[in-house]
């Protein structure tokens, strides 16, 4: 006779749960805002969180982001092994620190930094381009302040000149470090910073001019050579020595491989620092950026902290202190694994796939391509029909297929233009591009089928109350005769959501 | 007849990494190599070089977590390709951050109404958290001064000299003067009375530390609060307090729940805590919580309006990985109150074991207090023959990384060794460490005797030019070393 034993609820409460979904943990409400009294088994915790995360978007179908979403399994292995290493313990993890130094040197060489006798590049790994830009900006601000103090002039109103197409982190830098942001407005058809206008805006309080290699909005490279030449002329006249910073967050790992003749980096004498995101076309997961300075003179010594711990002097200049080591090791892995030819192959593939997408979109006849063929591998396109709502509707429709394709309006003065943008990353293969095109075509035909909505126009007259008793104080009298029915071409009324001041572009 | 084929140079896959030429050619250090190499080779090469790094779990210098459960590792790897800042694409991850903020705010007794949302944010560590809190104080103070028509160009902040380096960074980068309350021998934290004396009209806040980096002591935040309230009443300056609870924030609520240090004290306006210390998550996550919306000036908040949703954010970093936020949430729900309390109590017991073991050797003074962060800071009773730095060096041979450092002014003549007890430092390891320390002391004791015996054999001291004895050389070296180390901020640990 077989005795079967059933585990009672009391017995199973504190011990091992055999099947998570048979336990009460998936039935009890999760503590949301308070720490719960009791612990729960780790299997249950894992399953609960894993299940809730199923509702997040799929990172690889997120065509809004430049940030890498796939790496080789070998690299994943390295990242897991390094996940418990605190990067800042330089003395304990000297090899990891050495990898950072090697990456800095490799990138500095890629950007043609002038090599001095020590052959040591000046740069640092950061958590992303935001931190990198803040460090570069800080260096410019301090240099400018020192220069003005030496000249006996006031130094309380620094400003920085950039295009209105800059990413939100420049505005953050300006706001948090008390620097004025002077933006060169865009115009229809010209969506990057105009070098001529930028140089005009430079004054004695300008700490630097920020140029972008790979604009967030349409992937275009700004003409940094022209900016350099014009600024050099102005500097000769004024003697202000205004330098340039290149925000190569996206373009820094594209231009050297696809457009090696394009002069945008330290080959131009006024470029003093460059930042690049390792987690964009550097092909590493989110959480790594790099900033490189031209030479030691461009980084004021007073900003550098010397961590002298257990003997070794390691100079550091970062905002963050403790952080994981995984991304730095991953970046080194990519440099070692791919080499120059590997990166070039990946970028060429991306451009090819971008071309396929672009040609497919042009074939539908509904779109105008806003991005240029030279630039970041992305396709920015707008509807030929000036109806602003169409882009947002298409973006929404594509979500049903699983794709995340963002739509947004341009910054001033091109706010009437609405574009959609697809970023082609390493892992967006040709098959996926062709699938995307077919989904776009289906979505377009769905947009056509919208039923006609009658449009009602109201006109109202405000007139004083004729006599007391004619309604309450301040009533709005709408005369019946002004209600007008018109059968017009079907149009959907789209309400503009005004955005409260400041930068709204949340993409990187 | 079998034809044997050798793998040619152009073969893509290399069958045995160590048989290939890749481990023979030199690694690119300063330039990118022209060619790619197979991924197995890249993995092996890097993995091999990393073997020479220290073992994270034997690193007793760091507070930062070095072990998590495998289930959590799985969640971390699954979240590694999610860019945290894409709030619209990853709404659940964003929701998890909000939940963590609320849980931590409640843990710190933030005065929140029934359904009021907490004000706080996840950061990459306490450094970013402190910079954000400092920025908020600076902006509030500037606005207040402008409204009063007074100058607002010389803000300062009052802290103890025992602060961690990130406060100095904040001061230097954001142009705030740092007024440090000096320490003294026997009192290694900020003295509340001296701190309140130093407060003036330009002080944007007073920063107190719950869990000093040097010896783990909790500063008396309640006393600071009471003294500052009195001063504020006289002066009307309304100087607030910030508590840097980087280490202590996840310890005090569980094992010292009656200690008043958090939002229960009315002048405390913001608190930061490191998720990656006693929050039990790997490096890369910190939290800062504000008391209420009024303490965070609206003009600092950015409204990312992307694809429709308005998500207010206030961080320095933008793109970063999501893994640590998910891991923090995992720990909070997995452990709950009892789990954290059990772990902290275990740490405290292991600390006692280590402390008693060291006391039994009768060679050390214990500098850390019983109440505080679970760590043991100790110095040699007699450092005339050899110093703490040498003990630290010798312990490396056994694999232990135990840091030694001098105290900041005005206690520079005190040198301590410090062992941090983390969750994964078991009792067995504590006993082994005591045993190894005893071996090291024994070796150091016998060392000078051997050298001076040798010198005595080598001729009369009177005829030969007087050579410095080994002890004197050692002393000179260590004094020079001490001077060098003192000259800069040496606390590179967190």
CSV table of N, CA, C and O in Angstrom, one decimal, chain A residues 32-33 36-37 39-40 42 52 56-57 59 62 64 69 80-81 84-85 89 91-96 102 105 109 130 142 167 172 175-176 302-303 308-309 311 317-318 320-322 333 337-341 399 404 406 506 508, chain B residues 29-30 33-34 36-37 39 43 49 53-54 56 59 66 76-77 81-82 86 88-93 99 102 106 127 139 142 164 169 172-173 175 299-300 304 306 314-315 317-319 330 334-335 337-338 396 403 481 484 492 494:
chain,number,residue,atom,x,y,z
A,32,UNK,N,4.5,46.7,-2.9
A,32,UNK,CA,4.9,47.7,-3.9
A,32,UNK,C,5.7,48.8,-3.3
A,32,UNK,O,6.7,49.3,-3.8
A,33,UNK,N,5.2,49.3,-2.2
A,33,UNK,CA,5.8,50.6,-1.7
A,33,UNK,C,6.3,50.4,-0.3
A,33,UNK,O,6.9,51.3,0.3
A,36,UNK,N,8.3,44.2,2.7
A,36,UNK,CA,7.4,43.2,3.4
A,36,UNK,C,8.1,42.6,4.6
A,36,UNK,O,9.4,42.6,4.7
A,37,UNK,N,7.4,42.2,5.6
A,37,UNK,CA,8.1,41.6,6.8
A,37,UNK,C,8.9,40.4,6.5
A,37,UNK,O,10.0,40.3,6.9
A,39,UNK,N,10.7,37.1,4.3
A,39,UNK,CA,11.4,36.8,3.0
A,39,UNK,C,10.6,35.9,2.2
A,39,UNK,O,9.6,35.3,2.7
A,40,UNK,N,10.9,35.7,1.0
A,40,UNK,CA,10.3,34.7,0.1
A,40,UNK,C,11.4,33.8,-0.5
A,40,UNK,O,12.5,34.3,-0.6
A,42,UNK,N,14.0,32.1,-3.1
A,42,UNK,CA,14.6,32.8,-4.2
A,42,UNK,C,14.0,32.4,-5.5
A,42,UNK,O,13.9,33.2,-6.5
A,52,UNK,N,6.9,39.6,-14.5
A,52,UNK,CA,6.5,41.0,-14.7
A,52,UNK,C,7.3,41.6,-15.8
A,52,UNK,O,6.7,42.4,-16.5
A,56,UNK,N,7.8,44.2,-20.5
A,56,UNK,CA,8.6,45.3,-21.1
A,56,UNK,C,8.8,45.1,-22.6
A,56,UNK,O,8.5,44.0,-23.1
A,57,UNK,N,9.1,46.1,-23.3
A,57,UNK,CA,9.4,46.0,-24.7
A,57,UNK,C,10.5,45.0,-25.0
A,57,UNK,O,11.3,44.8,-24.1
A,59,UNK,N,14.0,44.5,-26.4
A,59,UNK,CA,15.1,45.4,-26.7
A,59,UNK,C,15.5,45.4,-28.2
A,59,UNK,O,15.8,46.4,-28.8
A,62,UNK,N,13.5,47.5,-30.6
A,62,UNK,CA,13.4,48.9,-30.2
A,62,UNK,C,14.2,49.7,-31.2
A,62,UNK,O,15.4,49.8,-31.0
A,64,UNK,N,14.2,52.7,-31.8
A,64,UNK,CA,14.4,54.1,-31.4
A,64,UNK,C,15.8,54.3,-30.9
A,64,UNK,O,16.3,55.4,-30.9
A,69,UNK,N,22.1,46.2,-28.4
A,69,UNK,CA,21.2,45.3,-27.7
A,69,UNK,C,21.6,43.8,-27.9
A,69,UNK,O,20.9,42.9,-27.6
A,80,UNK,N,29.6,38.4,-17.1
A,80,UNK,CA,29.1,37.8,-15.8
A,80,UNK,C,30.2,37.6,-14.9
A,80,UNK,O,30.1,37.8,-13.7
A,81,UNK,N,31.4,37.2,-15.4
A,81,UNK,CA,32.5,36.9,-14.5
A,81,UNK,C,33.0,38.2,-13.8
A,81,UNK,O,33.5,38.1,-12.7
A,84,UNK,N,31.0,41.2,-10.3
A,84,UNK,CA,31.2,41.6,-8.8
A,84,UNK,C,32.5,42.4,-8.6
A,84,UNK,O,32.9,42.5,-7.5
A,85,UNK,N,33.1,42.9,-9.7
A,85,UNK,CA,34.3,43.7,-9.5
A,85,UNK,C,33.9,45.2,-9.5
A,85,UNK,O,33.3,45.7,-10.5
A,89,UNK,N,38.1,50.1,-7.5
A,89,UNK,CA,39.2,49.6,-6.7
A,89,UNK,C,40.4,49.3,-7.6
A,89,UNK,O,40.7,48.2,-7.9
A,91,UNK,N,43.5,49.5,-7.2
A,91,UNK,CA,44.6,48.7,-6.8
A,91,UNK,C,44.3,47.2,-6.7
A,91,UNK,O,45.2,46.4,-6.9
A,92,UNK,N,43.1,46.9,-6.4
A,92,UNK,CA,42.7,45.5,-6.3
A,92,UNK,C,42.6,44.8,-7.7
A,92,UNK,O,42.8,43.6,-7.8
A,93,UNK,N,42.1,45.6,-8.6
A,93,UNK,CA,41.9,45.0,-10.0
A,93,UNK,C,42.7,45.8,-11.0
A,93,UNK,O,42.2,46.5,-11.9
A,94,UNK,N,44.0,45.6,-10.9
A,94,UNK,CA,44.9,46.3,-11.8
A,94,UNK,C,44.7,46.0,-13.3
A,94,UNK,O,44.9,46.9,-14.1
A,95,UNK,N,44.4,44.8,-13.6
A,95,UNK,CA,44.2,44.4,-15.0
A,95,UNK,C,43.0,45.1,-15.6
A,95,UNK,O,43.1,45.6,-16.7
A,96,UNK,N,42.0,45.2,-14.8
A,96,UNK,CA,40.8,45.9,-15.3
A,96,UNK,C,41.1,47.4,-15.6
A,96,UNK,O,40.7,47.9,-16.6
A,102,UNK,N,44.1,51.0,-21.9
A,102,UNK,CA,44.3,50.6,-23.2
A,102,UNK,C,43.2,51.1,-24.2
A,102,UNK,O,43.4,51.5,-25.3
A,105,UNK,N,43.7,54.7,-25.0
A,105,UNK,CA,44.7,54.9,-26.0
A,105,UNK,C,44.3,54.5,-27.4
A,105,UNK,O,44.5,55.1,-28.3
A,109,UNK,N,43.9,57.1,-30.5
A,109,UNK,CA,44.6,56.9,-31.7
A,109,UNK,C,43.7,56.9,-32.9
A,109,UNK,O,44.0,57.4,-34.0
A,130,UNK,N,26.7,61.3,-21.4
A,130,UNK,CA,26.2,62.4,-20.5
A,130,UNK,C,27.4,62.7,-19.5
A,130,UNK,O,27.7,63.9,-19.4
A,142,UNK,N,36.5,75.5,-16.6
A,142,UNK,CA,37.6,75.8,-15.7
A,142,UNK,C,38.7,76.5,-16.4
A,142,UNK,O,39.3,77.5,-15.9
A,167,UNK,N,21.5,66.9,-28.0
A,167,UNK,CA,20.8,65.9,-27.1
A,167,UNK,C,20.6,66.6,-25.7
A,167,UNK,O,21.4,67.5,-25.4
A,172,UNK,N,21.3,69.6,-19.7
A,172,UNK,CA,21.5,69.3,-18.3
A,172,UNK,C,22.8,69.9,-17.8
A,172,UNK,O,22.9,70.5,-16.8
A,175,UNK,N,22.4,73.5,-17.3
A,175,UNK,CA,21.5,73.9,-16.1
A,175,UNK,C,22.2,73.5,-14.8
A,175,UNK,O,22.2,74.3,-13.8
A,176,UNK,N,22.9,72.4,-14.7
A,176,UNK,CA,23.5,72.0,-13.4
A,176,UNK,C,24.8,72.7,-13.2
A,176,UNK,O,25.1,72.9,-12.0
A,302,UNK,N,43.7,71.0,-11.6
A,302,UNK,CA,43.0,71.1,-10.4
A,302,UNK,C,41.7,70.3,-10.4
A,302,UNK,O,41.1,70.0,-9.3
A,303,UNK,N,41.3,69.8,-11.5
A,303,UNK,CA,40.1,69.0,-11.6
A,303,UNK,C,40.3,67.5,-11.3
A,303,UNK,O,39.4,66.8,-11.0
A,308,UNK,N,45.2,58.0,-3.9
A,308,UNK,CA,46.5,57.4,-3.5
A,308,UNK,C,46.2,56.3,-2.5
A,308,UNK,O,46.1,56.6,-1.3
A,309,UNK,N,46.0,55.1,-2.9
A,309,UNK,CA,45.5,54.1,-2.0
A,309,UNK,C,46.4,52.9,-2.1
A,309,UNK,O,46.6,52.3,-3.2
A,311,UNK,N,49.4,52.7,-2.1
A,311,UNK,CA,50.7,52.9,-2.8
A,311,UNK,C,50.6,53.5,-4.2
A,311,UNK,O,51.4,54.4,-4.6
A,317,UNK,N,39.3,61.5,-13.0
A,317,UNK,CA,38.5,62.6,-13.2
A,317,UNK,C,37.1,62.0,-13.7
A,317,UNK,O,36.9,61.8,-14.9
A,318,UNK,N,36.3,61.7,-12.8
A,318,UNK,CA,34.9,61.2,-13.2
A,318,UNK,C,33.9,61.7,-12.2
A,318,UNK,O,34.3,62.2,-11.1
A,320,UNK,N,31.2,59.7,-11.4
A,320,UNK,CA,30.8,58.5,-10.7
A,320,UNK,C,32.0,57.9,-10.0
A,320,UNK,O,33.1,58.0,-10.5
A,321,UNK,N,31.8,57.1,-9.0
A,321,UNK,CA,32.9,56.5,-8.3
A,321,UNK,C,32.8,55.0,-8.4
A,321,UNK,O,33.4,54.4,-9.3
A,322,UNK,N,32.0,54.3,-7.6
A,322,UNK,CA,31.9,52.9,-7.7
A,322,UNK,C,31.0,52.6,-8.9
A,322,UNK,O,29.9,53.2,-9.1
A,333,UNK,N,37.0,43.8,-25.1
A,333,UNK,CA,36.8,42.6,-25.9
A,333,UNK,C,36.5,42.9,-27.3
A,333,UNK,O,37.0,42.3,-28.3
A,337,UNK,N,38.6,41.7,-30.4
A,337,UNK,CA,37.9,40.7,-31.2
A,337,UNK,C,37.7,41.2,-32.6
A,337,UNK,O,38.0,40.5,-33.6
A,338,UNK,N,37.2,42.4,-32.8
A,338,UNK,CA,36.9,42.9,-34.1
A,338,UNK,C,38.1,43.5,-34.8
A,338,UNK,O,38.2,43.3,-36.0
A,339,UNK,N,38.9,44.3,-34.2
A,339,UNK,CA,39.9,45.0,-34.9
A,339,UNK,C,39.3,46.0,-35.9
A,339,UNK,O,38.1,46.1,-36.0
A,340,UNK,N,40.1,46.6,-36.6
A,340,UNK,CA,39.7,47.6,-37.6
A,340,UNK,C,38.7,47.0,-38.6
A,340,UNK,O,37.6,47.5,-38.9
A,341,UNK,N,39.1,45.8,-39.1
A,341,UNK,CA,38.3,45.3,-40.2
A,341,UNK,C,36.9,44.8,-39.7
A,341,UNK,O,35.9,45.0,-40.4
A,399,UNK,N,3.6,49.7,-33.5
A,399,UNK,CA,3.7,49.0,-32.2
A,399,UNK,C,2.9,47.7,-32.1
A,399,UNK,O,3.3,46.8,-31.4
A,404,UNK,N,9.1,49.3,-32.3
A,404,UNK,CA,9.1,50.6,-31.7
A,404,UNK,C,9.8,51.6,-32.6
A,404,UNK,O,11.0,51.5,-32.7
A,406,UNK,N,10.0,55.6,-33.2
A,406,UNK,CA,9.6,56.8,-32.6
A,406,UNK,C,9.2,57.9,-33.7
A,406,UNK,O,9.7,57.9,-34.8
A,506,UNK,N,14.1,62.6,-25.5
A,506,UNK,CA,14.6,61.7,-24.6
A,506,UNK,C,15.4,60.6,-25.2
A,506,UNK,O,15.7,59.6,-24.5
A,508,UNK,N,18.7,58.9,-27.1
A,508,UNK,CA,20.2,59.1,-27.1
A,508,UNK,C,20.6,58.6,-28.4
A,508,UNK,O,20.2,57.5,-28.9
B,29,UNK,N,47.8,47.3,-27.7
B,29,UNK,CA,47.6,48.1,-26.5
B,29,UNK,C,47.2,49.5,-26.7
B,29,UNK,O,46.3,50.1,-26.1
B,30,UNK,N,47.8,50.1,-27.7
B,30,UNK,CA,47.6,51.5,-28.0
B,30,UNK,C,46.8,51.8,-29.3
B,30,UNK,O,46.4,52.9,-29.5
B,33,UNK,N,44.0,46.7,-33.7
B,33,UNK,CA,44.7,45.8,-34.7
B,33,UNK,C,43.9,45.9,-36.0
B,33,UNK,O,42.7,46.2,-36.0
B,34,UNK,N,44.6,45.6,-37.1
B,34,UNK,CA,43.9,45.6,-38.4
B,34,UNK,C,42.8,44.5,-38.5
B,34,UNK,O,41.7,44.8,-38.9
B,36,UNK,N,40.5,41.1,-37.4
B,36,UNK,CA,39.7,40.5,-36.3
B,36,UNK,C,40.3,39.2,-35.8
B,36,UNK,O,41.2,38.7,-36.5
B,37,UNK,N,39.9,38.8,-34.7
B,37,UNK,CA,40.3,37.4,-34.2
B,37,UNK,C,39.1,36.7,-33.8
B,37,UNK,O,38.1,37.3,-33.5
B,39,UNK,N,36.2,34.7,-31.8
B,39,UNK,CA,35.7,35.1,-30.5
B,39,UNK,C,36.2,34.2,-29.3
B,39,UNK,O,36.4,34.7,-28.2
B,43,UNK,N,38.0,35.7,-26.1
B,43,UNK,CA,37.5,35.4,-24.7
B,43,UNK,C,38.6,34.9,-23.9
B,43,UNK,O,38.9,35.3,-22.7
B,49,UNK,N,44.1,37.1,-18.8
B,49,UNK,CA,44.8,38.3,-18.3
B,49,UNK,C,44.1,38.7,-17.0
B,49,UNK,O,44.7,39.1,-16.0
B,53,UNK,N,43.9,39.8,-11.7
B,53,UNK,CA,43.2,40.7,-10.8
B,53,UNK,C,43.0,40.1,-9.5
B,53,UNK,O,43.1,38.8,-9.3
B,54,UNK,N,42.8,40.9,-8.5
B,54,UNK,CA,42.5,40.4,-7.1
B,54,UNK,C,41.2,39.6,-7.1
B,54,UNK,O,40.4,39.7,-8.0
B,56,UNK,N,37.7,39.2,-5.9
B,56,UNK,CA,36.8,40.2,-5.3
B,56,UNK,C,36.3,39.8,-3.9
B,56,UNK,O,36.2,40.6,-3.0
B,59,UNK,N,38.6,40.7,-1.0
B,59,UNK,CA,38.9,42.1,-0.9
B,59,UNK,C,38.2,42.7,0.3
B,59,UNK,O,37.0,43.1,0.2
B,66,UNK,N,29.9,41.6,-3.3
B,66,UNK,CA,30.7,40.7,-4.2
B,66,UNK,C,30.0,39.4,-4.4
B,66,UNK,O,30.6,38.5,-5.0
B,76,UNK,N,19.9,39.5,-13.8
B,76,UNK,CA,20.9,40.5,-14.2
B,76,UNK,C,21.3,40.4,-15.7
B,76,UNK,O,21.3,41.3,-16.5
B,77,UNK,N,21.6,39.1,-16.1
B,77,UNK,CA,22.0,38.9,-17.4
B,77,UNK,C,20.9,39.1,-18.4
B,77,UNK,O,21.0,39.6,-19.5
B,81,UNK,N,20.7,44.0,-21.7
B,81,UNK,CA,20.7,44.7,-22.9
B,81,UNK,C,19.5,45.8,-22.9
B,81,UNK,O,19.1,46.3,-23.9
B,82,UNK,N,19.0,46.1,-21.7
B,82,UNK,CA,18.0,47.1,-21.6
B,82,UNK,C,18.6,48.4,-21.2
B,82,UNK,O,19.2,48.4,-20.1
B,86,UNK,N,15.3,54.3,-21.5
B,86,UNK,CA,14.2,54.2,-22.4
B,86,UNK,C,12.9,53.9,-21.6
B,86,UNK,O,12.4,52.7,-21.6
B,88,UNK,N,9.9,54.6,-21.9
B,88,UNK,CA,8.7,54.3,-22.5
B,88,UNK,C,8.7,52.8,-23.1
B,88,UNK,O,7.7,52.1,-23.1
B,89,UNK,N,9.9,52.4,-23.4
B,89,UNK,CA,10.0,51.0,-24.0
B,89,UNK,C,10.0,50.0,-22.9
B,89,UNK,O,9.6,48.9,-23.1
B,90,UNK,N,10.6,50.4,-21.7
B,90,UNK,CA,10.7,49.4,-20.6
B,90,UNK,C,9.9,49.9,-19.4
B,90,UNK,O,10.5,50.2,-18.4
B,91,UNK,N,8.6,50.0,-19.5
B,91,UNK,CA,7.8,50.6,-18.4
B,91,UNK,C,7.9,49.8,-17.1
B,91,UNK,O,7.8,50.3,-16.1
B,92,UNK,N,8.1,48.5,-17.3
B,92,UNK,CA,8.1,47.7,-16.0
B,92,UNK,C,9.4,47.9,-15.3
B,92,UNK,O,9.4,48.1,-14.0
B,93,UNK,N,10.5,48.0,-16.0
B,93,UNK,CA,11.7,48.4,-15.3
B,93,UNK,C,11.6,49.7,-14.6
B,93,UNK,O,12.1,49.9,-13.5
B,99,UNK,N,9.1,51.6,-7.4
B,99,UNK,CA,8.8,50.8,-6.2
B,99,UNK,C,10.0,50.8,-5.2
B,99,UNK,O,9.8,51.0,-4.0
B,102,UNK,N,10.1,54.1,-3.4
B,102,UNK,CA,9.1,54.2,-2.4
B,102,UNK,C,9.4,53.3,-1.2
B,102,UNK,O,9.2,53.7,0.0
B,106,UNK,N,10.0,54.7,2.6
B,106,UNK,CA,9.3,54.3,3.8
B,106,UNK,C,10.2,53.7,4.8
B,106,UNK,O,10.0,53.9,6.0
B,127,UNK,N,28.0,58.6,-5.2
B,127,UNK,CA,28.6,59.8,-5.7
B,127,UNK,C,27.6,60.7,-6.5
B,127,UNK,O,27.4,61.9,-6.2
B,139,UNK,N,20.7,75.0,-5.2
B,139,UNK,CA,19.7,75.7,-5.9
B,139,UNK,C,18.7,76.3,-5.0
B,139,UNK,O,18.3,77.5,-5.1
B,142,UNK,N,20.3,79.3,-3.3
B,142,UNK,CA,20.4,80.4,-4.2
B,142,UNK,C,19.1,81.1,-4.4
B,142,UNK,O,19.0,82.4,-4.4
B,164,UNK,N,33.9,61.0,2.7
B,164,UNK,CA,34.4,60.3,1.5
B,164,UNK,C,34.8,61.3,0.4
B,164,UNK,O,34.2,62.4,0.3
B,169,UNK,N,34.7,66.1,-4.4
B,169,UNK,CA,34.4,66.2,-5.8
B,169,UNK,C,33.3,67.2,-6.0
B,169,UNK,O,33.3,68.1,-6.9
B,172,UNK,N,34.4,70.7,-5.5
B,172,UNK,CA,35.2,71.2,-6.5
B,172,UNK,C,34.5,71.4,-7.8
B,172,UNK,O,34.7,72.4,-8.5
B,173,UNK,N,33.7,70.5,-8.2
B,173,UNK,CA,33.1,70.6,-9.5
B,173,UNK,C,31.9,71.6,-9.6
B,173,UNK,O,31.6,72.2,-10.6
B,175,UNK,N,31.6,74.1,-7.5
B,175,UNK,CA,32.0,75.4,-7.0
B,175,UNK,C,31.3,75.8,-5.7
B,175,UNK,O,30.6,76.8,-5.5
B,299,UNK,N,13.0,73.5,-11.1
B,299,UNK,CA,13.8,73.8,-12.3
B,299,UNK,C,14.9,72.8,-12.6
B,299,UNK,O,15.5,72.9,-13.6
B,300,UNK,N,15.2,72.0,-11.6
B,300,UNK,CA,16.3,71.0,-11.8
B,300,UNK,C,15.8,69.8,-12.5
B,300,UNK,O,16.5,69.0,-13.1
B,304,UNK,N,11.2,64.4,-19.6
B,304,UNK,CA,11.4,63.7,-20.9
B,304,UNK,C,10.0,63.4,-21.4
B,304,UNK,O,9.3,62.6,-20.8
B,306,UNK,N,8.5,61.8,-24.3
B,306,UNK,CA,8.9,61.0,-25.5
B,306,UNK,C,7.8,60.0,-25.7
B,306,UNK,O,7.4,59.2,-24.9
B,314,UNK,N,15.7,63.4,-12.8
B,314,UNK,CA,16.8,64.3,-12.3
B,314,UNK,C,18.0,63.3,-12.0
B,314,UNK,O,18.1,62.8,-10.9
B,315,UNK,N,18.8,63.2,-13.0
B,315,UNK,CA,20.0,62.4,-12.8
B,315,UNK,C,21.1,63.0,-13.7
B,315,UNK,O,20.9,63.8,-14.5
B,317,UNK,N,23.6,60.9,-15.1
B,317,UNK,CA,23.8,59.9,-16.2
B,317,UNK,C,22.5,59.7,-16.9
B,317,UNK,O,21.4,60.0,-16.4
B,318,UNK,N,22.6,59.3,-18.1
B,318,UNK,CA,21.4,59.2,-19.0
B,318,UNK,C,21.3,57.7,-19.3
B,318,UNK,O,20.6,57.0,-18.6
B,319,UNK,N,22.0,57.2,-20.3
B,319,UNK,CA,21.9,55.8,-20.7
B,319,UNK,C,22.7,55.0,-19.6
B,319,UNK,O,23.8,55.4,-19.3
B,330,UNK,N,14.8,42.8,-6.7
B,330,UNK,CA,14.9,41.4,-6.3
B,330,UNK,C,15.2,41.2,-4.8
B,330,UNK,O,14.6,40.5,-4.1
B,334,UNK,N,12.8,39.6,-2.2
B,334,UNK,CA,13.3,38.3,-1.8
B,334,UNK,C,13.6,38.3,-0.3
B,334,UNK,O,13.2,37.3,0.4
B,335,UNK,N,14.3,39.3,0.2
B,335,UNK,CA,14.7,39.2,1.6
B,335,UNK,C,13.6,39.8,2.6
B,335,UNK,O,13.4,39.3,3.6
B,337,UNK,N,12.0,42.4,5.3
B,337,UNK,CA,12.6,43.0,6.5
B,337,UNK,C,13.3,41.9,7.2
B,337,UNK,O,14.5,42.2,7.7
B,338,UNK,N,12.8,40.7,7.4
B,338,UNK,CA,13.5,39.7,8.2
B,338,UNK,C,14.8,39.3,7.5
B,338,UNK,O,15.8,39.0,8.2
B,396,UNK,N,48.8,40.3,2.2
B,396,UNK,CA,48.6,40.0,0.8
B,396,UNK,C,49.1,38.7,0.3
B,396,UNK,O,48.5,38.0,-0.6
B,403,UNK,N,43.3,47.0,3.8
B,403,UNK,CA,44.0,48.2,3.6
B,403,UNK,C,44.4,48.8,5.0
B,403,UNK,O,43.9,48.6,6.0
B,481,UNK,N,56.8,57.6,3.7
B,481,UNK,CA,55.5,57.1,3.2
B,481,UNK,C,54.3,57.8,3.8
B,481,UNK,O,53.4,58.3,3.1
B,484,UNK,N,53.9,61.3,2.6
B,484,UNK,CA,53.4,61.4,1.2
B,484,UNK,C,51.9,61.1,1.1
B,484,UNK,O,51.2,61.8,0.5
B,492,UNK,N,40.3,56.5,-0.9
B,492,UNK,CA,39.8,56.1,-2.2
B,492,UNK,C,38.8,55.0,-2.1
B,492,UNK,O,38.3,54.5,-3.1
B,494,UNK,N,35.2,53.3,-0.8
B,494,UNK,CA,33.8,53.7,-0.6
B,494,UNK,C,33.2,52.9,0.5
B,494,UNK,O,33.6,51.7,0.7
